Coordinates of C-alpha atoms in Angstrom, one line a residue:
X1 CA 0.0 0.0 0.0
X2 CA 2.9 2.3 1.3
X3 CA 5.1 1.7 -2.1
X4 CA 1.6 2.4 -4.3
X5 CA 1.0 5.8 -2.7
X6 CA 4.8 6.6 -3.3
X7 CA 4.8 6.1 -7.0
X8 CA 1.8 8.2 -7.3
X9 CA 3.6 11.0 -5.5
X10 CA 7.0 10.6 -7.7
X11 CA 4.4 10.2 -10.8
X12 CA 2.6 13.5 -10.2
X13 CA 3.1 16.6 -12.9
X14 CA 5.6 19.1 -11.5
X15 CA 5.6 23.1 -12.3
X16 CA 2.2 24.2 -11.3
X17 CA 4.2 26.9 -9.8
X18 CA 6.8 29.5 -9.7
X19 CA 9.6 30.5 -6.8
X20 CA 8.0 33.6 -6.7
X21 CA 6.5 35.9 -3.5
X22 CA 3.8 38.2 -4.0
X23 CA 3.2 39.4 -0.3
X24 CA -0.5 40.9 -0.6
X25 CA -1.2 40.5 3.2
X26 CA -1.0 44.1 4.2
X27 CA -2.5 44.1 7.5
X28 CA -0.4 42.4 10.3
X29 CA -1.0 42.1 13.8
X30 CA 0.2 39.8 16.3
X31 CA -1.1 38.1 19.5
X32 CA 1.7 37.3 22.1
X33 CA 2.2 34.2 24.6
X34 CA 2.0 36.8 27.1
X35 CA -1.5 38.6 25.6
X36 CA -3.2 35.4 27.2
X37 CA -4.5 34.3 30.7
X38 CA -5.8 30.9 30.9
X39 CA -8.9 30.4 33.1
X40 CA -8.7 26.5 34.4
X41 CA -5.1 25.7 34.6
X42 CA -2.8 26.0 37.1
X43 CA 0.0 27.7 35.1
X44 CA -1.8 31.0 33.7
X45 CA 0.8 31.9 31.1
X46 CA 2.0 29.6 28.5
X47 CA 5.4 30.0 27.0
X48 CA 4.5 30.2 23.6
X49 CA 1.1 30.7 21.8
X50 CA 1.1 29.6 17.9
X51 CA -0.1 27.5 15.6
X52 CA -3.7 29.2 15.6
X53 CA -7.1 27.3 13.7
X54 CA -10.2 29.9 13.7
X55 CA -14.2 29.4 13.5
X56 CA -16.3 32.6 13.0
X57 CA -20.1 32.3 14.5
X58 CA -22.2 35.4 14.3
X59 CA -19.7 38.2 14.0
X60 CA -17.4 36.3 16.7
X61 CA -14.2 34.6 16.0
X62 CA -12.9 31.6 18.0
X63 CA -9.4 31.2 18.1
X64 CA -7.6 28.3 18.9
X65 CA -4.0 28.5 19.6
X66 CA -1.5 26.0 20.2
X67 CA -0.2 26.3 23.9
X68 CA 3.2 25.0 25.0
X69 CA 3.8 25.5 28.9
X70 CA 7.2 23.2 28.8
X71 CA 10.6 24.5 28.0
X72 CA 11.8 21.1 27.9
X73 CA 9.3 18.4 26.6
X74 CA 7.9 21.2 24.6
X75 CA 4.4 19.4 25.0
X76 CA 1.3 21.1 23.4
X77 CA -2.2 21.8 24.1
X78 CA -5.1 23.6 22.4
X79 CA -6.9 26.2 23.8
X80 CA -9.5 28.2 22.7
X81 CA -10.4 32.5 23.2
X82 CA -12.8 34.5 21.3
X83 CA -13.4 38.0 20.4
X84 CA -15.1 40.6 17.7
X85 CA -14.4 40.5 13.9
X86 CA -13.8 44.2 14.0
X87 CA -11.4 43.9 17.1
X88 CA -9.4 41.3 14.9
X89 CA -8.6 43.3 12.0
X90 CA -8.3 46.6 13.8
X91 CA -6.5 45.6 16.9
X92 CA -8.7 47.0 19.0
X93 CA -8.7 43.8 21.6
X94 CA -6.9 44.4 24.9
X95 CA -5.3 41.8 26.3
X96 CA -5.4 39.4 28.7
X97 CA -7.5 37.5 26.6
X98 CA -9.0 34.9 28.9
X99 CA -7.9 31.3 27.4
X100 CA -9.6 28.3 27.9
X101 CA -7.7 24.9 27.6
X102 CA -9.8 22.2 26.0
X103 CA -7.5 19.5 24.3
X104 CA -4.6 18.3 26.2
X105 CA -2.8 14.8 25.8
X106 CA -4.8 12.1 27.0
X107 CA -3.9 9.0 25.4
X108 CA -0.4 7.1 24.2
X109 CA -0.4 8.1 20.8
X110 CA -0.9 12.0 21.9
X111 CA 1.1 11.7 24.9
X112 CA 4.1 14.7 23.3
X113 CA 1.5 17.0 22.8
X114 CA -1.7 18.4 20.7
X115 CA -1.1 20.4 17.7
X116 CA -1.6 22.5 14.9
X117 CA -5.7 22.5 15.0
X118 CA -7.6 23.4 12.0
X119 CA -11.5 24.0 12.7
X120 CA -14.6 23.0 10.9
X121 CA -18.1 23.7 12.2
X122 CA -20.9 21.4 12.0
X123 CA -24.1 22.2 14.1
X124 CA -23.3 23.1 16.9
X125 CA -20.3 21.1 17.5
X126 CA -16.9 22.0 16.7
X127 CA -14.8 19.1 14.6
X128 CA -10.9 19.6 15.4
X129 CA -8.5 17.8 13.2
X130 CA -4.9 18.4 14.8
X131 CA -1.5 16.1 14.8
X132 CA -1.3 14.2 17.8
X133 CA 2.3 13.5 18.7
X134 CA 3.1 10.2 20.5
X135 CA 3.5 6.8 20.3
X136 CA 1.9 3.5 19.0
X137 CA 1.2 0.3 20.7
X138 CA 4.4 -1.0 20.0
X139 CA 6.3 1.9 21.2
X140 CA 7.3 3.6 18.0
X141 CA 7.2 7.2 17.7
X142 CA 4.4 8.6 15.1
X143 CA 2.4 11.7 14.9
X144 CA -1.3 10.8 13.6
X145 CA -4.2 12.7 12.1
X146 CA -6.6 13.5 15.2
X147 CA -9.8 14.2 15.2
X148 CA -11.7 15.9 18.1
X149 CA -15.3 16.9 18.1
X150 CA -16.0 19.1 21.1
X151 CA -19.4 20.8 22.1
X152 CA -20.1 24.6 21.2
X153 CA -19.4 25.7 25.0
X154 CA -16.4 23.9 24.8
X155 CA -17.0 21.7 27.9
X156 CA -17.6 18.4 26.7
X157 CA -15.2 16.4 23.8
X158 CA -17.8 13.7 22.4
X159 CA -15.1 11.9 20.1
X160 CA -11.6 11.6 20.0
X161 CA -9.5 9.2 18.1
X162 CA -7.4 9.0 15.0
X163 CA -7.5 8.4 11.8
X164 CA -6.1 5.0 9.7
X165 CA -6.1 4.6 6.0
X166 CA -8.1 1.1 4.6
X167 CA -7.7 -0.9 1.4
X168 CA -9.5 -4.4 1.3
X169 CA -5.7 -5.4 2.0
X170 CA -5.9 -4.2 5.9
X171 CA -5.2 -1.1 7.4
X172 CA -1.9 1.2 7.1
X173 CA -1.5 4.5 9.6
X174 CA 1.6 6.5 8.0
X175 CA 4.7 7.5 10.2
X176 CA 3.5 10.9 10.3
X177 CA 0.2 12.4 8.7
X178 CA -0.8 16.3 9.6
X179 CA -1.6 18.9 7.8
X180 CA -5.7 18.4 6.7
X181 CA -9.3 20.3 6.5
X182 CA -12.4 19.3 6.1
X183 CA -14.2 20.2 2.6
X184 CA -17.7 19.0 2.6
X185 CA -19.7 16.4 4.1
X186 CA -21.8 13.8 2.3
X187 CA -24.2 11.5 5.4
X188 CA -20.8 10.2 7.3
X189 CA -18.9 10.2 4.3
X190 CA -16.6 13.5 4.3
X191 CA -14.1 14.8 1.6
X192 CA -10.9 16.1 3.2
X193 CA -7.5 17.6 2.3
X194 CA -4.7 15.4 4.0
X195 CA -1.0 15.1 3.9
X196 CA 0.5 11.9 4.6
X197 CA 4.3 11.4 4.8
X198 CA 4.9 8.2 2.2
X199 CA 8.8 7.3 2.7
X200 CA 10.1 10.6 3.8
X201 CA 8.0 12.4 0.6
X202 CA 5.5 15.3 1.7
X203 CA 3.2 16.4 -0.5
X204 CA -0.9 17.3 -0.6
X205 CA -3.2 14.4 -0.8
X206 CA -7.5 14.3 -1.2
X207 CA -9.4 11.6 0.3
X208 CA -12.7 10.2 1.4
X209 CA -13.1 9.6 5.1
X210 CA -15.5 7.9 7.3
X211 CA -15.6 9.2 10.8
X212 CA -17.5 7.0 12.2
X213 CA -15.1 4.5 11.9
X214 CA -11.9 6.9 11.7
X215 CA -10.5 5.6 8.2
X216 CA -9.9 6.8 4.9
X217 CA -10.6 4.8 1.8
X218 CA -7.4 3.8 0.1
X219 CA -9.2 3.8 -3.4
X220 CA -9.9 7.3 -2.3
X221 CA -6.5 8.9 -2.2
X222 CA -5.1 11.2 -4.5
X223 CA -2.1 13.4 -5.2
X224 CA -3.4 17.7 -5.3
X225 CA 0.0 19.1 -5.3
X226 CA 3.6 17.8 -4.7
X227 CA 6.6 19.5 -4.0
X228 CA 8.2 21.7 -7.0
X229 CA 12.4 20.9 -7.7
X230 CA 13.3 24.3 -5.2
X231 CA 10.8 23.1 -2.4
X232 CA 11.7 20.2 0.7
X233 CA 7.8 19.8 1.1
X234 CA 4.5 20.9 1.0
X235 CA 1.0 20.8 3.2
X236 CA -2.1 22.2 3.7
X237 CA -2.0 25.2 6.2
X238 CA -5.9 25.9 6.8
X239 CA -9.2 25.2 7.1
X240 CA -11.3 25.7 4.0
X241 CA -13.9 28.9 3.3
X242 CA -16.4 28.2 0.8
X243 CA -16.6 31.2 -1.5
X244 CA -19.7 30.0 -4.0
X245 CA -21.2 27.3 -4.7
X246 CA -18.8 24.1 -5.2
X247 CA -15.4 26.5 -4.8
X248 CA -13.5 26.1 -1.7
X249 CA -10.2 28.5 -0.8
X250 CA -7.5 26.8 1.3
X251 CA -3.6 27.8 1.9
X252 CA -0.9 25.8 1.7
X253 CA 2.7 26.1 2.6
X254 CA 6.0 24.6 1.3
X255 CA 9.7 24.8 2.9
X256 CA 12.0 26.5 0.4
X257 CA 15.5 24.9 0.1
X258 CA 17.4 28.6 -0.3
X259 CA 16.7 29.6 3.2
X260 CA 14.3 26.7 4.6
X261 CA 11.4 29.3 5.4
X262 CA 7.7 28.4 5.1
X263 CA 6.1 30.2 2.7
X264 CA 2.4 30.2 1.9
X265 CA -0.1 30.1 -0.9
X266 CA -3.6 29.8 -1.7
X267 CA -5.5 27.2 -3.4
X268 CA -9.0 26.0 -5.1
X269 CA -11.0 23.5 -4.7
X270 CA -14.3 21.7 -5.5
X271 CA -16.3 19.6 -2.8
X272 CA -14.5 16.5 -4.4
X273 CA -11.3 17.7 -3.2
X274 CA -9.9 18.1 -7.0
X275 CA -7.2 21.9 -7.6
X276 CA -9.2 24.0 -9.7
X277 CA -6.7 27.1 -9.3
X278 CA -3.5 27.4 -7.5
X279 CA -1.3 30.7 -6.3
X280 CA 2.4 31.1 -6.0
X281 CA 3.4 32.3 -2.5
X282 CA 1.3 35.1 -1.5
X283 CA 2.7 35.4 2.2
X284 CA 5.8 34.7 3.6
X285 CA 7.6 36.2 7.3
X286 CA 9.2 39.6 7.1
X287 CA 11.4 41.4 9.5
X288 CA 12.3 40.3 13.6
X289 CA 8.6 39.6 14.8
X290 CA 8.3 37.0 11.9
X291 CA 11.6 35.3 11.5
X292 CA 12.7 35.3 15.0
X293 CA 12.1 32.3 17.3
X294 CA 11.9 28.7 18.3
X295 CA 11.9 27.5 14.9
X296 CA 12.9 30.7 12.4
X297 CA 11.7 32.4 9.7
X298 CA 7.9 30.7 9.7
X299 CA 4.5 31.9 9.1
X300 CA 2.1 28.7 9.7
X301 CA -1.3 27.8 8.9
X302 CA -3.8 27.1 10.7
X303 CA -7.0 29.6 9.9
X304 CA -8.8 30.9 7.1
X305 CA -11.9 33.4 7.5
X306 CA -13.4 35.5 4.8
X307 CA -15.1 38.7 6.4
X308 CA -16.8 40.8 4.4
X309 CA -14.3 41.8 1.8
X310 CA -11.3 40.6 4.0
X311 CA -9.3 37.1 3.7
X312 CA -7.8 36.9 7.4
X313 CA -5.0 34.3 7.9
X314 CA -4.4 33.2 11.2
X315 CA -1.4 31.2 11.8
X316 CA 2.0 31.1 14.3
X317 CA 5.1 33.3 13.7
X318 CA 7.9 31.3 14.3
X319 CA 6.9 28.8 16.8
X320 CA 6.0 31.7 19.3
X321 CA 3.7 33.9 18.5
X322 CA 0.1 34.4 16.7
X323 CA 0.0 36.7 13.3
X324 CA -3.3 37.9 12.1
X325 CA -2.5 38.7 8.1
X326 CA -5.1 40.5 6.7
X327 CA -5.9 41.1 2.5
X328 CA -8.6 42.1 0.5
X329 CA -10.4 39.1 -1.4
X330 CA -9.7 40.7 -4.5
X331 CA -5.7 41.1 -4.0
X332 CA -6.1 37.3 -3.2
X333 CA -8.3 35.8 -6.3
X334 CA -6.1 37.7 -9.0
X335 CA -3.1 35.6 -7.6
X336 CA -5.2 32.3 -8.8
X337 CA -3.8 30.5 -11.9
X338 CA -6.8 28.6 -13.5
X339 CA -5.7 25.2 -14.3
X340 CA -7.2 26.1 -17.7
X341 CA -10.8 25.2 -19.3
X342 CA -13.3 27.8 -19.7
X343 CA -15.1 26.1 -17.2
X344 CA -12.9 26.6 -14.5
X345 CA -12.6 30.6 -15.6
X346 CA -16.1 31.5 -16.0
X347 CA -16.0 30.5 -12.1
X348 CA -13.2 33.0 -11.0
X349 CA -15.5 34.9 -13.2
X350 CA -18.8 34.1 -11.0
X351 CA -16.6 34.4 -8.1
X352 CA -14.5 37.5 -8.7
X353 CA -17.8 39.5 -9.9
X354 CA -19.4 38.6 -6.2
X355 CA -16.6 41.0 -4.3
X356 CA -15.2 43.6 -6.8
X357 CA -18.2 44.0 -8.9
X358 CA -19.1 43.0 -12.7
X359 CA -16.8 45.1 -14.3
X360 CA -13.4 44.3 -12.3
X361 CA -14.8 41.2 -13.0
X362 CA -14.3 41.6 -16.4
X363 CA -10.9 43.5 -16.3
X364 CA -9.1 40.7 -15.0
X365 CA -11.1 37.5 -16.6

């Protein structure tokens, strides 16, 4: 199975992108460790805050950071604080936020921590997909695609577990698999964005998943995007925002080789998961605040929210910190490349027209 899913990745077409950085995220705030208080834990202040997945509910966004409390183990958790849409964008919050914990390790194979969470609302439950970092029953180190579903106060996790992938051969859980949304849900059967590690090769992956039974369907799988000749790997950084009917916007990220930074683009999708449109990097770290910390010179998923005619990205600074990166919709859908048809274009057209009107529309279709 593991050899089959490696000779898709080294069969994928390369050069859907360039080694170029358009940077068209011209608001940017950050949200420090210190900004926080958390509310039901005996350490108030966390080291470092990052990592952040987001959820917007009636003009109020959730975020959900990645907490580390440890200088040593570096062992995460994810907690959650809220605030106005307006606040976000215009930094009018003032800090401490009040921070609640709500996912912490718990079991073996999450025993080094809770990370990265990306955030898809159903109802009025909250599903959290995040990489839990631990072992497996035979000891061996693995980090595994988790999936928590947690109640809308935030008090109660109704599922937790992990996901495997299944062919009618048996069952295969990769050495490391991170990096995944949620796109759209079908009964029990969702379509999701996923990024297994296949013999050291990174790259971005669709798939079918059951979650009542915490699998993906082998048949299921299929390369998006792989990493282009200048880049050491790629993954999905965020949660997905559906723009119009049957078009999803997601960002990615890649490690470049000159100078090993994560830089990020944007990407879209149908429900089935298949690239309609991809970006070259659109937002990478600039100066001290960005570049500077635990692990340098990174700007990392893990939200997406379109407000009005704003695309905020929420993700960590350099292992640290939280950076709210803020551009008009507009800056952000002329970056798409259309993987040709006039199918795919006369939906940028649909699209576009919805945010900059019929004639800008026009202009740029």
């Amino acid at each position: 199975m593991e050899r089959t899913l490696y000779d898709k990745i080294n069969d994928f077409p390369r050069r859907l992108r360039e080694n170029k950085t358009h940077d068209i995220f011209e608001i940017r705030n950050y949200i420090g460790p210190s900004d926080l208080m958390v509310n039901n834990y005996l350490r108030k202040k966390p080291l470092t805050a990052f990592n952040a997945g987001v959820a917007e509910k009636n003009g109020k966004v959730y975020i959900f950071p990645r907490l580390v409390f440890d200088y040593y183990n570096y062992t995460s958790s994810v907690g959650v604080f809220s605030m106005n849409v307006e606040e976000l964008i215009d930094k009018r919050w003032k800090p401490p936020l009040e921070t609640k914990i709500i996912l912490w390790p718990q079991f073996s194979w999450e025993f080094l921590g809770c990370e990265d969470p990306r955030i898809y609302q159903y109802n009025d439950e909250f599903y959290i997909l995040y990489t839990g970092k631990g072992y497996q029953e035979n000891g061996k180190r693995r980090d595994v695609l988790a999936l928590a579903q947690v109640d809308s106060s935030f008090g109660n996790v109704t599922k937790k577990g992990f996901f495997r992938i299944k062919s009618k051969d048996g069952y295969f859980i990769p050495e490391f698999m991170k990096d995944s949304a949620f796109i759209s849900r079908k009964d029990e059967e969702f379509t999701m964005l996923i990024r297994p590690e296949i013999n050291g090769l990174k790259a971005c992956w669709k798939a079918k998943a059951n979650l009542q039974k915490m699998i993906f369907s082998f048949e299921s799988l299929k390369v998006i995007m792989a990493p282009e000749e200048w880049e050491e790997r790629v993954g999905w950084s965020t949660n997905t925002v559906k723009i119009s009917e049957n078009r999803y916007l997601v960002g990615w990220h890649a490690i470049v080789k000159e100078d090993l930074s994560y830089r990020n683009g944007l990407a879209l999708v149908n429900d089935e998961g298949n690239l309609i449109a991809i970006s070259d990097y659109l937002l990478a770290p600039n100066g001290i605040d960005e570049e500077y910390g635990d692990r340098a010179k990174v700007i990392f998923g893990d939200g997406l929210l379109l407000y009005k005619n704003f695309l905020i990205w929420i993700g960590g600074i350099s292992d640290y910190a939280i950076g709210i990166f803020v551009a008009k919709v507009e800056d952000a859908m002329r970056e798409l490349k259309y993987l040709s048809t006039d199918v795919h274009r006369m939906g940028f057209y649909q699209i576009f027209s919805n945010y900059v009107g019929l004639e800008n529309a026009r202009s740029f279709c």
